[in-house]
mmCIF file with all atom_site columns, C-alpha atoms and ligand atoms in Angstrom:
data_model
loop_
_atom_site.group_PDB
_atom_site.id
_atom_site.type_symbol
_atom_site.label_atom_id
_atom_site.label_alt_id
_atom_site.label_comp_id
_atom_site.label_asym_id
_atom_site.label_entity_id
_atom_site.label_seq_id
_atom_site.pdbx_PDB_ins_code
_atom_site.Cartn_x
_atom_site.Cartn_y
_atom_site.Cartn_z
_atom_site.occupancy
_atom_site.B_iso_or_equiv
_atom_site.pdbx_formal_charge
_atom_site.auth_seq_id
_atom_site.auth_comp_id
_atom_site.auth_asym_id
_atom_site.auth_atom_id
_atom_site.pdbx_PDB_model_num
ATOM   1   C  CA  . UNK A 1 1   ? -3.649  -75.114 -34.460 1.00 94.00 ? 1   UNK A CA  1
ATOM   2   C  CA  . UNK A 1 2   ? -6.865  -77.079 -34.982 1.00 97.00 ? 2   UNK A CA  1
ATOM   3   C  CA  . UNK A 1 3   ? -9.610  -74.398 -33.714 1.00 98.00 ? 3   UNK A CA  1
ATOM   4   C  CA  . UNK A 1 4   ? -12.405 -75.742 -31.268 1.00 98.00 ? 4   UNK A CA  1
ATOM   5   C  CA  . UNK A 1 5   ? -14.407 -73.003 -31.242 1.00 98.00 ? 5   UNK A CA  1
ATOM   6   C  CA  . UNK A 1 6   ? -14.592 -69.778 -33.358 1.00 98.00 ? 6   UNK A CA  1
ATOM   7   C  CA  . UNK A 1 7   ? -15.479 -66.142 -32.714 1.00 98.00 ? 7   UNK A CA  1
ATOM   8   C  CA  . UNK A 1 8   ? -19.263 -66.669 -33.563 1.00 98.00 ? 8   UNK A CA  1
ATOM   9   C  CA  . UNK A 1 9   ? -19.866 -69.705 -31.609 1.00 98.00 ? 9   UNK A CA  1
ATOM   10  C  CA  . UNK A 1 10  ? -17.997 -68.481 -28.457 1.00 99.00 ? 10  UNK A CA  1
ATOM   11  C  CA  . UNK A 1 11  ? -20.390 -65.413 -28.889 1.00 98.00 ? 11  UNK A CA  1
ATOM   12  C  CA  . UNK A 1 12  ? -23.209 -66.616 -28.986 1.00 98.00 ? 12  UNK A CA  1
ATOM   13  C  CA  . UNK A 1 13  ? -22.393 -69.557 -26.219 1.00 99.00 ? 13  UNK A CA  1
ATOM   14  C  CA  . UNK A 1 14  ? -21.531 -66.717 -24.024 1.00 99.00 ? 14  UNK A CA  1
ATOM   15  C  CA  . UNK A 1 15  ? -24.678 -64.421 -25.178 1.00 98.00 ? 15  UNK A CA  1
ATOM   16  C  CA  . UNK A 1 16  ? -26.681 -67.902 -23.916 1.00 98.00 ? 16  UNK A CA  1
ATOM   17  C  CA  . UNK A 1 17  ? -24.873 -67.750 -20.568 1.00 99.00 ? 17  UNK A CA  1
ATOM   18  C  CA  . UNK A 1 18  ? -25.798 -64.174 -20.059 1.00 98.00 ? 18  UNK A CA  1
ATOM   19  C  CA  . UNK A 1 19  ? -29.182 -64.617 -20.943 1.00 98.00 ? 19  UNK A CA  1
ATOM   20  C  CA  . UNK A 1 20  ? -29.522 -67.644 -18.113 1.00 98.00 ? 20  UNK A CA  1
ATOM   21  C  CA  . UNK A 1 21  ? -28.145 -64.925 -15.519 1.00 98.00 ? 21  UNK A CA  1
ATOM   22  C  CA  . UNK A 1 22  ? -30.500 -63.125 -16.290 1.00 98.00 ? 22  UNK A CA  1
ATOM   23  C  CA  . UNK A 1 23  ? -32.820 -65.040 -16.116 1.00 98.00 ? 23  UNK A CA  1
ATOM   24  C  CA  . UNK A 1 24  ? -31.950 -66.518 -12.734 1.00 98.00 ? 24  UNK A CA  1
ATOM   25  C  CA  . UNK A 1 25  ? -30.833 -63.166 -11.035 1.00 98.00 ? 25  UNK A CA  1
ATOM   26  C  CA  . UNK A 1 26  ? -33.089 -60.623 -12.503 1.00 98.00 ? 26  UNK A CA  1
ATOM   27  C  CA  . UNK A 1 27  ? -32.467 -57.227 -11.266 1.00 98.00 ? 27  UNK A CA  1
ATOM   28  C  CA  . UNK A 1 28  ? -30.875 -58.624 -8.300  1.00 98.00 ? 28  UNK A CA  1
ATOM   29  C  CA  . UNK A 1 29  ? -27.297 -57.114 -7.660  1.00 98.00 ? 29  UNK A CA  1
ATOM   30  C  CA  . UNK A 1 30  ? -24.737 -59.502 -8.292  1.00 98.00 ? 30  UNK A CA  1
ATOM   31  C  CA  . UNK A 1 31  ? -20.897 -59.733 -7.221  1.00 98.00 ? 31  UNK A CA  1
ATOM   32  C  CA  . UNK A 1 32  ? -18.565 -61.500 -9.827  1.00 98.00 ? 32  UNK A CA  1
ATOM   33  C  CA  . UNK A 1 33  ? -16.101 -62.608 -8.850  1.00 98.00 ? 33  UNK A CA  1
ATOM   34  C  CA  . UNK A 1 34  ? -13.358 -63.926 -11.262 1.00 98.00 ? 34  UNK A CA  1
ATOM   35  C  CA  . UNK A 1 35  ? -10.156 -66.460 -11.053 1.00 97.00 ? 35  UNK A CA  1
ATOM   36  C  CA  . UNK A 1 36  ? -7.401  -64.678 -12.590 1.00 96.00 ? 36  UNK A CA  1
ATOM   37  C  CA  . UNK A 1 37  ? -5.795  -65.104 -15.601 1.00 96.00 ? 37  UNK A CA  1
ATOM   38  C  CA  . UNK A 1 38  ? -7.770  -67.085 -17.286 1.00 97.00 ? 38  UNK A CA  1
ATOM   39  C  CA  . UNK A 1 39  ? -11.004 -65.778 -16.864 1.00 98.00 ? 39  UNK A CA  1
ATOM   40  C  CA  . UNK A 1 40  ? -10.320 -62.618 -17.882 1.00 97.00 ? 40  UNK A CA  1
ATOM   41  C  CA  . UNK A 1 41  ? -11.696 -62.881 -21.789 1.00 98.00 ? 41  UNK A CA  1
ATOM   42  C  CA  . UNK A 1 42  ? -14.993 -64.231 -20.133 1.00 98.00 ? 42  UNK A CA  1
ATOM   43  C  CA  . UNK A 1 43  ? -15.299 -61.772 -17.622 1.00 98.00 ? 43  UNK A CA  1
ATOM   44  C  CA  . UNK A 1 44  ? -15.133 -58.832 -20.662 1.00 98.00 ? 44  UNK A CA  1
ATOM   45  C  CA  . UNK A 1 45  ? -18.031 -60.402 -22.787 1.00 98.00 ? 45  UNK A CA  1
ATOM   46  C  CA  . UNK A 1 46  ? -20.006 -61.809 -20.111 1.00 99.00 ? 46  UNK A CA  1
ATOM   47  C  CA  . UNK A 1 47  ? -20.080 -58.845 -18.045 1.00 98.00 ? 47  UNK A CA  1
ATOM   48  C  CA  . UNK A 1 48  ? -21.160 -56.827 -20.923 1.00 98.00 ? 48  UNK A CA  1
ATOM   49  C  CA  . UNK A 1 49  ? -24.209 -59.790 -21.886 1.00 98.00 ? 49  UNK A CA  1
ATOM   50  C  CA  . UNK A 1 50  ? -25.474 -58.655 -18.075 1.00 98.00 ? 50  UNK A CA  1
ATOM   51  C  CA  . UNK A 1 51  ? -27.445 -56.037 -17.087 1.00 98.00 ? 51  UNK A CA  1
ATOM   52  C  CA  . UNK A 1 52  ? -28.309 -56.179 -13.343 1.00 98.00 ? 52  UNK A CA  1
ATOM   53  C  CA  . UNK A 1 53  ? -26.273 -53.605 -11.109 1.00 98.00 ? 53  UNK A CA  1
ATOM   54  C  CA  . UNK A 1 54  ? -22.980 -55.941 -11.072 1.00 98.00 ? 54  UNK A CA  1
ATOM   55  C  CA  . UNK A 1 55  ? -19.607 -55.280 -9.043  1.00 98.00 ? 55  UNK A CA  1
ATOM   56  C  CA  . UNK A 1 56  ? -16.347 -57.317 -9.800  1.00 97.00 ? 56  UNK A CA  1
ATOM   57  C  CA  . UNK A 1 57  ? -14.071 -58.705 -7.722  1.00 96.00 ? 57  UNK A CA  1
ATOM   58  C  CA  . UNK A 1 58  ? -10.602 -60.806 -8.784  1.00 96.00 ? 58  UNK A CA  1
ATOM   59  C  CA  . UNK A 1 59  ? -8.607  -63.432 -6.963  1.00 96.00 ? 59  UNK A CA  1
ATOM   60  C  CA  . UNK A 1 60  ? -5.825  -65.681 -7.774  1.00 94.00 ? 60  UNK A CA  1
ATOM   61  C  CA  . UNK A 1 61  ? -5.904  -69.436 -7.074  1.00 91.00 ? 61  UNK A CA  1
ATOM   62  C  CA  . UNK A 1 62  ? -2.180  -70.346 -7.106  1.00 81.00 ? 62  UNK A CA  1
ATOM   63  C  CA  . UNK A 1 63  ? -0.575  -74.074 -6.182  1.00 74.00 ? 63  UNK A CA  1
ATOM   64  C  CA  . UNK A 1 64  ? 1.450   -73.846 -3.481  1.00 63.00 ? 64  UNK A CA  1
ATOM   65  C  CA  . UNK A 1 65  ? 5.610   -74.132 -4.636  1.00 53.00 ? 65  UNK A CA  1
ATOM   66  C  CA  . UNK A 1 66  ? 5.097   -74.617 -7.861  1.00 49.00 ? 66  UNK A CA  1
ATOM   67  C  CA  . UNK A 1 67  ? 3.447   -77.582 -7.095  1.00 47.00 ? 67  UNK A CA  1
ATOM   68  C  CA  . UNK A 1 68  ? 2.409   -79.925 -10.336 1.00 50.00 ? 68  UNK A CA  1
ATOM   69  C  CA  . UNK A 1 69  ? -1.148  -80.914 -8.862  1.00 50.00 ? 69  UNK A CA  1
ATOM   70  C  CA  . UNK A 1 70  ? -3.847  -77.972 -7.832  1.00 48.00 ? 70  UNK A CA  1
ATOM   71  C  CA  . UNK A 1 71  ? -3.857  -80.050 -4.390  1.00 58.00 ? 71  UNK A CA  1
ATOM   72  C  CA  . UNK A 1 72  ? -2.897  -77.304 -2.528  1.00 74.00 ? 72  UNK A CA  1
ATOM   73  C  CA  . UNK A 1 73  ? -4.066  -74.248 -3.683  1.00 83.00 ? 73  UNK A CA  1
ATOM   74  C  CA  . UNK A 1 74  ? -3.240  -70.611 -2.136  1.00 86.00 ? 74  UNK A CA  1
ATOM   75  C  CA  . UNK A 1 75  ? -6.421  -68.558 -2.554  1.00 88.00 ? 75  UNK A CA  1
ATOM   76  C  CA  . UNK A 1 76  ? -5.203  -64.818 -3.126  1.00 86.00 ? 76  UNK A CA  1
ATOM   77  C  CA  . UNK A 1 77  ? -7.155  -62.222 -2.585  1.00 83.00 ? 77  UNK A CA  1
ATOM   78  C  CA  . UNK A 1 78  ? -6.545  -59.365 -4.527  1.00 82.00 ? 78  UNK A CA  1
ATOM   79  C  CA  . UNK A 1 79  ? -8.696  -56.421 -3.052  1.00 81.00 ? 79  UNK A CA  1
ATOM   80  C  CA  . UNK A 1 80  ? -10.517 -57.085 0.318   1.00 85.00 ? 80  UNK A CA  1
ATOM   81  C  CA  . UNK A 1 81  ? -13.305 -59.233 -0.742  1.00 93.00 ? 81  UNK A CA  1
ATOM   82  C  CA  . UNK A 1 82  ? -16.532 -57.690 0.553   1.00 94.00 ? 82  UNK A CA  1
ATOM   83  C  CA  . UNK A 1 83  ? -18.834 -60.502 -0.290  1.00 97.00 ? 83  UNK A CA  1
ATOM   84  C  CA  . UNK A 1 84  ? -20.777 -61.026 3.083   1.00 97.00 ? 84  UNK A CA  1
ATOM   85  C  CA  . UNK A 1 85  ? -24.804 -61.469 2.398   1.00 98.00 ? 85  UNK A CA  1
ATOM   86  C  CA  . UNK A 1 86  ? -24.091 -60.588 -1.323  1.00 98.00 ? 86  UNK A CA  1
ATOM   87  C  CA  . UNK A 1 87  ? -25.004 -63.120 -4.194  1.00 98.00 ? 87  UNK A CA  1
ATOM   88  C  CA  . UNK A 1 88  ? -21.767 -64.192 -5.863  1.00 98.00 ? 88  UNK A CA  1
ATOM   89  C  CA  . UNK A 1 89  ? -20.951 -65.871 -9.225  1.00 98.00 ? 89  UNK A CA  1
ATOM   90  C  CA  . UNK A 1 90  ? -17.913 -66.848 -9.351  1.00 98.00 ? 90  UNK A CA  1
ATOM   91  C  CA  . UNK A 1 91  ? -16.463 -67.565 -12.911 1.00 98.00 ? 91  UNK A CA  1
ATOM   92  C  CA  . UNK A 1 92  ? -13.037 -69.350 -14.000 1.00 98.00 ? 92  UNK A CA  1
ATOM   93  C  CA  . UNK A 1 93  ? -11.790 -70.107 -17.669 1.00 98.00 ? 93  UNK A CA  1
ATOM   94  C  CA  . UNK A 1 94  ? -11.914 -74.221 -17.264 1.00 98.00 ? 94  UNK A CA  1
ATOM   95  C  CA  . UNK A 1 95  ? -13.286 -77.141 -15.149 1.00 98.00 ? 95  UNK A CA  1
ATOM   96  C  CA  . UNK A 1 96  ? -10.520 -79.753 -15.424 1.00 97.00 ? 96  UNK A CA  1
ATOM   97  C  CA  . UNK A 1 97  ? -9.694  -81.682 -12.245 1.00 96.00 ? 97  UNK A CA  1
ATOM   98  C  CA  . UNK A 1 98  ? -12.011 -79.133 -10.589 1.00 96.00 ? 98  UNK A CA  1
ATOM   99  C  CA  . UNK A 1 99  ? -9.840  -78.860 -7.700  1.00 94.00 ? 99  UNK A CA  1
ATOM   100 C  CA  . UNK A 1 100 ? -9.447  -74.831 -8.005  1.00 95.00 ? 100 UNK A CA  1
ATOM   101 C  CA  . UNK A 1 101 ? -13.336 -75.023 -7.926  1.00 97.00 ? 101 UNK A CA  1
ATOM   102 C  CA  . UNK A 1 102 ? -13.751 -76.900 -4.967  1.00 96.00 ? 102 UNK A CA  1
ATOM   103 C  CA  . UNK A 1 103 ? -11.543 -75.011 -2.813  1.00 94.00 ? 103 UNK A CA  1
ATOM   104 C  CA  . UNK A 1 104 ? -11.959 -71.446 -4.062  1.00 96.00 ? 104 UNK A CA  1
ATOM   105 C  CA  . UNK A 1 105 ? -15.570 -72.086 -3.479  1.00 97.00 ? 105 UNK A CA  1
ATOM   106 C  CA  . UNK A 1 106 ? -15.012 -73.290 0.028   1.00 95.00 ? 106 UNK A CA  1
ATOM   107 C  CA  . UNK A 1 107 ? -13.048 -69.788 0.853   1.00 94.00 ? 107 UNK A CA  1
ATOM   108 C  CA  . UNK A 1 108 ? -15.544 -67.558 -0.710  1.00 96.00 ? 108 UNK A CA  1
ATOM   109 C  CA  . UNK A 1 109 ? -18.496 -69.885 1.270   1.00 97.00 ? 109 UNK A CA  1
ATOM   110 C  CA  . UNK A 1 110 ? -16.212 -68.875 4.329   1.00 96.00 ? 110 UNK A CA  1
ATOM   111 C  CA  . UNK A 1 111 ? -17.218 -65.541 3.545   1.00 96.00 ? 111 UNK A CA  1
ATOM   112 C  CA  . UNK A 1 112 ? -20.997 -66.074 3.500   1.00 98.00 ? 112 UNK A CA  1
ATOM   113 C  CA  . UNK A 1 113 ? -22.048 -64.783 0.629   1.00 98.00 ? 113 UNK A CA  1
ATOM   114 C  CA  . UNK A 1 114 ? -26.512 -65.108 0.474   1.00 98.00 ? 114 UNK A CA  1
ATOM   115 C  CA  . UNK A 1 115 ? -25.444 -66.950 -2.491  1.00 98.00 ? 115 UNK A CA  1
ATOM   116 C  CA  . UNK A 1 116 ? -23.382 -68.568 -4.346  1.00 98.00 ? 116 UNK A CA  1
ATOM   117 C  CA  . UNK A 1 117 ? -23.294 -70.242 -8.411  1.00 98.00 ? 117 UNK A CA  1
ATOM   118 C  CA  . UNK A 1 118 ? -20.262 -71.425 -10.424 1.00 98.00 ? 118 UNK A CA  1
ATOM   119 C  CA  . UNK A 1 119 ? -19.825 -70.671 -14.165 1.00 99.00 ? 119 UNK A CA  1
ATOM   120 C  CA  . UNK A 1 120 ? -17.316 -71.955 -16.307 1.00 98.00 ? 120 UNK A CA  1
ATOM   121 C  CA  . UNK A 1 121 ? -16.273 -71.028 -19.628 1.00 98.00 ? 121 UNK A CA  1
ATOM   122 C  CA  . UNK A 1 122 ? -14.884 -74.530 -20.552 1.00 98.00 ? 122 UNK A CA  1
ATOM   123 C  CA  . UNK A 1 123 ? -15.536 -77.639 -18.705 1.00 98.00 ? 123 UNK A CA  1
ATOM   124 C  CA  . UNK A 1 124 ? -13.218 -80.924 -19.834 1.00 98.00 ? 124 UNK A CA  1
ATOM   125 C  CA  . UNK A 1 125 ? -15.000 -84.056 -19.994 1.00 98.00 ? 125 UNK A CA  1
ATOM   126 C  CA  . UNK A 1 126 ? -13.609 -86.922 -17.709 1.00 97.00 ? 126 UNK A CA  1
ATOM   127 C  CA  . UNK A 1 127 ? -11.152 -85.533 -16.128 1.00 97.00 ? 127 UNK A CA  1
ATOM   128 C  CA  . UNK A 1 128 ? -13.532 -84.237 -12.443 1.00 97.00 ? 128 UNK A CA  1
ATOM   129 C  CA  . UNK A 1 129 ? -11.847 -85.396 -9.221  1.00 97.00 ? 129 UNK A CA  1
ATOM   130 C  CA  . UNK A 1 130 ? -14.667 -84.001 -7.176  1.00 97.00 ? 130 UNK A CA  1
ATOM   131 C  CA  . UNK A 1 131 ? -17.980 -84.333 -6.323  1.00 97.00 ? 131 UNK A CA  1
ATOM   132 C  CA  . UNK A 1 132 ? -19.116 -80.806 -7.104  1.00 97.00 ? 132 UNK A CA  1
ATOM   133 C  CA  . UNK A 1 133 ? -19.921 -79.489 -10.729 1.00 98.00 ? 133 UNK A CA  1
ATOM   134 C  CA  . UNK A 1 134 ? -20.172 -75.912 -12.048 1.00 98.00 ? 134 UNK A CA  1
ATOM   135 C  CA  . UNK A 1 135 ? -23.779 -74.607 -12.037 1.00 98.00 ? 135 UNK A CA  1
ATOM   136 C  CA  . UNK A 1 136 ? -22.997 -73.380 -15.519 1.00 98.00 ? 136 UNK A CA  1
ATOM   137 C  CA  . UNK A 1 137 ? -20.998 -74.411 -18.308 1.00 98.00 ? 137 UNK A CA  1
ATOM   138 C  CA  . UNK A 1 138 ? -20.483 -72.681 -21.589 1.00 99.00 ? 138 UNK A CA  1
ATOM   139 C  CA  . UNK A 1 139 ? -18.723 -75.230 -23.492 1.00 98.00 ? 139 UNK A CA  1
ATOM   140 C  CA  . UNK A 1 140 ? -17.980 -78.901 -22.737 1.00 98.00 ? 140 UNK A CA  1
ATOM   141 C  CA  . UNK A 1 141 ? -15.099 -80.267 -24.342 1.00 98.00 ? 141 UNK A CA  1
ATOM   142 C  CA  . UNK A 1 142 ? -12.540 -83.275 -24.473 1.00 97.00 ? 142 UNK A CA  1
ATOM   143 C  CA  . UNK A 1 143 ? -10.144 -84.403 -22.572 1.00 98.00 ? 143 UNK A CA  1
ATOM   144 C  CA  . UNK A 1 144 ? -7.532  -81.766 -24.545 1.00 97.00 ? 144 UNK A CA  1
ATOM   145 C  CA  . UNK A 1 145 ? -4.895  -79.228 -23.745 1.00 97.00 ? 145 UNK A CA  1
ATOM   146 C  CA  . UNK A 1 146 ? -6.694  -76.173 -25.243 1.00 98.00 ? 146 UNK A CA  1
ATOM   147 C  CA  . UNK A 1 147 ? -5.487  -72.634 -25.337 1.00 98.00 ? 147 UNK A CA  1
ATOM   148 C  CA  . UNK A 1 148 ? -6.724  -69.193 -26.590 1.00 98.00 ? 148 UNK A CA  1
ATOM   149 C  CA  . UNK A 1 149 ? -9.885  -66.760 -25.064 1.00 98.00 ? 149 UNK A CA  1
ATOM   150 C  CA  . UNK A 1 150 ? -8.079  -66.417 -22.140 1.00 98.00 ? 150 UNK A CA  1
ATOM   151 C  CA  . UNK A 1 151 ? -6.755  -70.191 -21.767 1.00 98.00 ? 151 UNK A CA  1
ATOM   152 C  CA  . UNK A 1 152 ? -2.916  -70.524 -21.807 1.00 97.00 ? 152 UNK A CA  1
ATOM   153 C  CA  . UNK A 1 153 ? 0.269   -72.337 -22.525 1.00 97.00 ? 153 UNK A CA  1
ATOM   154 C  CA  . UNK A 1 154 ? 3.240   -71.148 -19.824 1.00 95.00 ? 154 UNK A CA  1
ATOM   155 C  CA  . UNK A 1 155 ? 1.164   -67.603 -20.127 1.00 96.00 ? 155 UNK A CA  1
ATOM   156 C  CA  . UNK A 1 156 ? 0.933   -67.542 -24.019 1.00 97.00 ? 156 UNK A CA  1
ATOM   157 C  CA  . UNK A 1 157 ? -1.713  -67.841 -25.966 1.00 98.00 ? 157 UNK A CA  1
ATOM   158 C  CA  . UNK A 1 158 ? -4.772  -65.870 -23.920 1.00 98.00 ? 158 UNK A CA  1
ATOM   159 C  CA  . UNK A 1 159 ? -5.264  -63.297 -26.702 1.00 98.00 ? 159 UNK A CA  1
ATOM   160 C  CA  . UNK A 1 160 ? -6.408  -65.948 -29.295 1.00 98.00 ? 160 UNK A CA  1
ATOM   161 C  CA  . UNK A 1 161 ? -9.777  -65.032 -29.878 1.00 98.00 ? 161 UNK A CA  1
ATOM   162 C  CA  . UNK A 1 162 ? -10.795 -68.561 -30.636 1.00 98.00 ? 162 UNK A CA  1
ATOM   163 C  CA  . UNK A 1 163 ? -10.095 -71.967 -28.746 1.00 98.00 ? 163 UNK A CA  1
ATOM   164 C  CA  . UNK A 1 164 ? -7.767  -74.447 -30.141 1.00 98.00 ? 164 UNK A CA  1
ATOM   165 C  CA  . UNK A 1 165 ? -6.212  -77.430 -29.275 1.00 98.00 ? 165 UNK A CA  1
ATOM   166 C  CA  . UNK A 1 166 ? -2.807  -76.977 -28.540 1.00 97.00 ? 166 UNK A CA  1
ATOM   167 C  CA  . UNK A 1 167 ? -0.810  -80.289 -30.596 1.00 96.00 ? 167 UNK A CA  1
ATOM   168 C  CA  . UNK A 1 168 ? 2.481   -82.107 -30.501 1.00 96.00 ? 168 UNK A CA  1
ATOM   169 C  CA  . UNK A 1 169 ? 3.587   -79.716 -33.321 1.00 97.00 ? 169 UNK A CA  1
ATOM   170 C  CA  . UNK A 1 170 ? 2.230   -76.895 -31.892 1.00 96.00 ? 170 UNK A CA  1
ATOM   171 C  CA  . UNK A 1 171 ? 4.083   -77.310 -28.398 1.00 97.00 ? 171 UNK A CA  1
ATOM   172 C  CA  . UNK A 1 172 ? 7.301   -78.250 -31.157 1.00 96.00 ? 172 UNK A CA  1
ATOM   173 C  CA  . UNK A 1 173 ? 6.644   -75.016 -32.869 1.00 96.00 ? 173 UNK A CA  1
ATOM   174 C  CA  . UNK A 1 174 ? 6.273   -73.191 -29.424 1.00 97.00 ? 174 UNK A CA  1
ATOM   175 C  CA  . UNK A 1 175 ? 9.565   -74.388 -27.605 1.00 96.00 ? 175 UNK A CA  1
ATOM   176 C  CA  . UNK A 1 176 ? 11.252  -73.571 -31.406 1.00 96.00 ? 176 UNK A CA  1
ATOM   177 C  CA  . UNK A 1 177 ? 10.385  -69.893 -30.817 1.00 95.00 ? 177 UNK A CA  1
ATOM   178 C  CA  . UNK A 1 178 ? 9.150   -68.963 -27.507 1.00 93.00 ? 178 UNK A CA  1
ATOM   179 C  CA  . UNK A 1 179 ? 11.479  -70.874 -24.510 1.00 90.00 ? 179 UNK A CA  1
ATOM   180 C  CA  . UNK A 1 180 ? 14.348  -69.064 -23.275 1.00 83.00 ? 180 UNK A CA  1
ATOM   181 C  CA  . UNK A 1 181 ? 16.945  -71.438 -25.054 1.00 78.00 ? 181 UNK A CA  1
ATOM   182 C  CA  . UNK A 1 182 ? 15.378  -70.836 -28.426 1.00 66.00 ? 182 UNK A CA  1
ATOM   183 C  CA  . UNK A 1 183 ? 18.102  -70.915 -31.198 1.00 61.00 ? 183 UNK A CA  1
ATOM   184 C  CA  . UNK A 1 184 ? 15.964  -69.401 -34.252 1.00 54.00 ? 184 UNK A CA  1
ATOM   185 C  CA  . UNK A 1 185 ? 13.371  -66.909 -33.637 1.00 52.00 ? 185 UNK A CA  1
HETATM 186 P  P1  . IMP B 2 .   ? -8.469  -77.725 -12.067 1.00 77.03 ? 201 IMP B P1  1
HETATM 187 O  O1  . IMP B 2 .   ? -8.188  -77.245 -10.682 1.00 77.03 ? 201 IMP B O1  1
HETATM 188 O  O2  . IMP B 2 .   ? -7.756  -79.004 -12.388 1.00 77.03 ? 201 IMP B O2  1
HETATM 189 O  O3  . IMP B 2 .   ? -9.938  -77.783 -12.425 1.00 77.03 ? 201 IMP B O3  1
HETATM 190 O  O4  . IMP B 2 .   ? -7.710  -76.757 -13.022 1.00 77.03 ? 201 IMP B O4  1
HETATM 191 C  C1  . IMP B 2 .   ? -8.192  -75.570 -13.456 1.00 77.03 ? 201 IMP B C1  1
HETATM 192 C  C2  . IMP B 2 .   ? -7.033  -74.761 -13.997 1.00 77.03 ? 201 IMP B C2  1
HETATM 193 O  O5  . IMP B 2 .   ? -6.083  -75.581 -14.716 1.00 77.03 ? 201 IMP B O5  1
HETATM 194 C  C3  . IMP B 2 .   ? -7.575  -73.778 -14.971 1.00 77.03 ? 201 IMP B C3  1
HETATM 195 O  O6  . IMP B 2 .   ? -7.940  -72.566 -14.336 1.00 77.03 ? 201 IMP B O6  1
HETATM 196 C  C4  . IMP B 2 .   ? -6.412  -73.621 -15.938 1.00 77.03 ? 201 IMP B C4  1
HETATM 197 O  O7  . IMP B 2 .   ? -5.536  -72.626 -15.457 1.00 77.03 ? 201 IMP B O7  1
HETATM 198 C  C5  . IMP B 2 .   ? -5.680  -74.953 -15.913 1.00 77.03 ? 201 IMP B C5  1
HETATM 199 N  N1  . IMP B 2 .   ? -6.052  -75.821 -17.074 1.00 77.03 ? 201 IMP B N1  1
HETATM 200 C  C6  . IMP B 2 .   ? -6.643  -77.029 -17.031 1.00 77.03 ? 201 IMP B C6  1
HETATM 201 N  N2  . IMP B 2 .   ? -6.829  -77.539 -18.265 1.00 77.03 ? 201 IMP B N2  1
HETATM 202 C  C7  . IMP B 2 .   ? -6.320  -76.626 -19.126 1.00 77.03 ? 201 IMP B C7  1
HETATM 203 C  C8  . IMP B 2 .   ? -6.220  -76.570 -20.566 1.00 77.03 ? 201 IMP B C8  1
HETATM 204 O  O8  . IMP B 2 .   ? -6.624  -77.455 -21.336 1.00 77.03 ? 201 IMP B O8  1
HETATM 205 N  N3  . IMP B 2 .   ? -5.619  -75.451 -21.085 1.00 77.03 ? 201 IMP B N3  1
HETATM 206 C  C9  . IMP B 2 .   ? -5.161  -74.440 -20.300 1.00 77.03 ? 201 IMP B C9  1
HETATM 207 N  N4  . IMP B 2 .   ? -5.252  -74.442 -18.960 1.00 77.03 ? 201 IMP B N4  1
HETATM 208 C  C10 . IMP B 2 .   ? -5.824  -75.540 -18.372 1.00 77.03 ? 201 IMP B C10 1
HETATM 209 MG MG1 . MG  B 3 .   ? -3.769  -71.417 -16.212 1.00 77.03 ? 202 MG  B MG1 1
#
């Protein structure tokens, strides 16, 4: 897989990140709040770049039926989310169409937090179907199907510790071994 970004530079892009919270929120108490799956790698190094009194809460943005599109999103939340007055951050793994953006922020605004910023771990260039952009952005990249540090392909792929570009020959060599009809193994 051709690698976008390694170890060291997704450190220290996400050591920048932390050091802009902290600049903005100071010893503020902050609520993250995270888009599962993919934000998962993220959440574990940023959280630990951050050192104001910090609570996390998870939710899960999920297309209605399977749907193709992330036009109709479900917003699931996982534990009660006690966000009311709090200043939230709410963080997701990539900014594509920016649809799960849009309308996850609109349920947690619902909620009226004092505050709200976006930060994203990847955000794809030319691709936005909104108006709104993420207050932060760690990496921008092309208009690519990437996987790894948390980004996947049908739920493979997360535990890269890097960011590649996932290829024709890499989605050969993945329905060769990993869908259910494989042959070889
Ligand atoms: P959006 O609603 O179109 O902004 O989509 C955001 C979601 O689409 C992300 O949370 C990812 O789950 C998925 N996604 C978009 N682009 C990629 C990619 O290049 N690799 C892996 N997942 C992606
Ligand atoms: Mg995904």
């Amino acid at each position: 897989m051709k690698i976008l970004f390694d170890q060291d530079v997704i450190r220290q892009g996400i050591e920048q990140l932390g050091s802009n919270l902290r600049r903005e929120y100071g010893q503020n108490p902050i609520t993250v709040v995270a888009i599962m799956t993919g934000s998962i790698v993220m959440l574990a190094d940023l959280v630990r770049c951050l050192d104001m009194p910090l609570r996390i809460s998870l939710i899960r943005a999920s297309s209605y039926r399977g749907g193709v599109t992330s036009g109709d999103l479900h917003v699931e939340e996982l534990e009660r989310l006690d966000i009311q007055g709090r200043d939230v951050l709410l963080i997701d793994d990539i900014f594509d169409t920016g649809k799960t953006l849009v309308e996850v922020t609109k349920h947690l605004s619902s909620l009226q937090p004092r505050s709200l910023k976006t930060a994203v771990f990847l955000n794809k260039q030319g691709t936005s179907q909104v108006a709104m952009e993420p207050d932060y952005s760690v990496f921008k990249i092309p208009n690519e199907f990437v996987v790894g540090y948390g980004l996947d392909y049908d739920d493979f792929y997360r535990n890269l510790p890097f960011v590649a570009v996932m290829e024709q020959a890499d989605l050969e060599e993945h329905s060769r071994r990993l869908e259910p009809n494989a042959q070889s193994r």
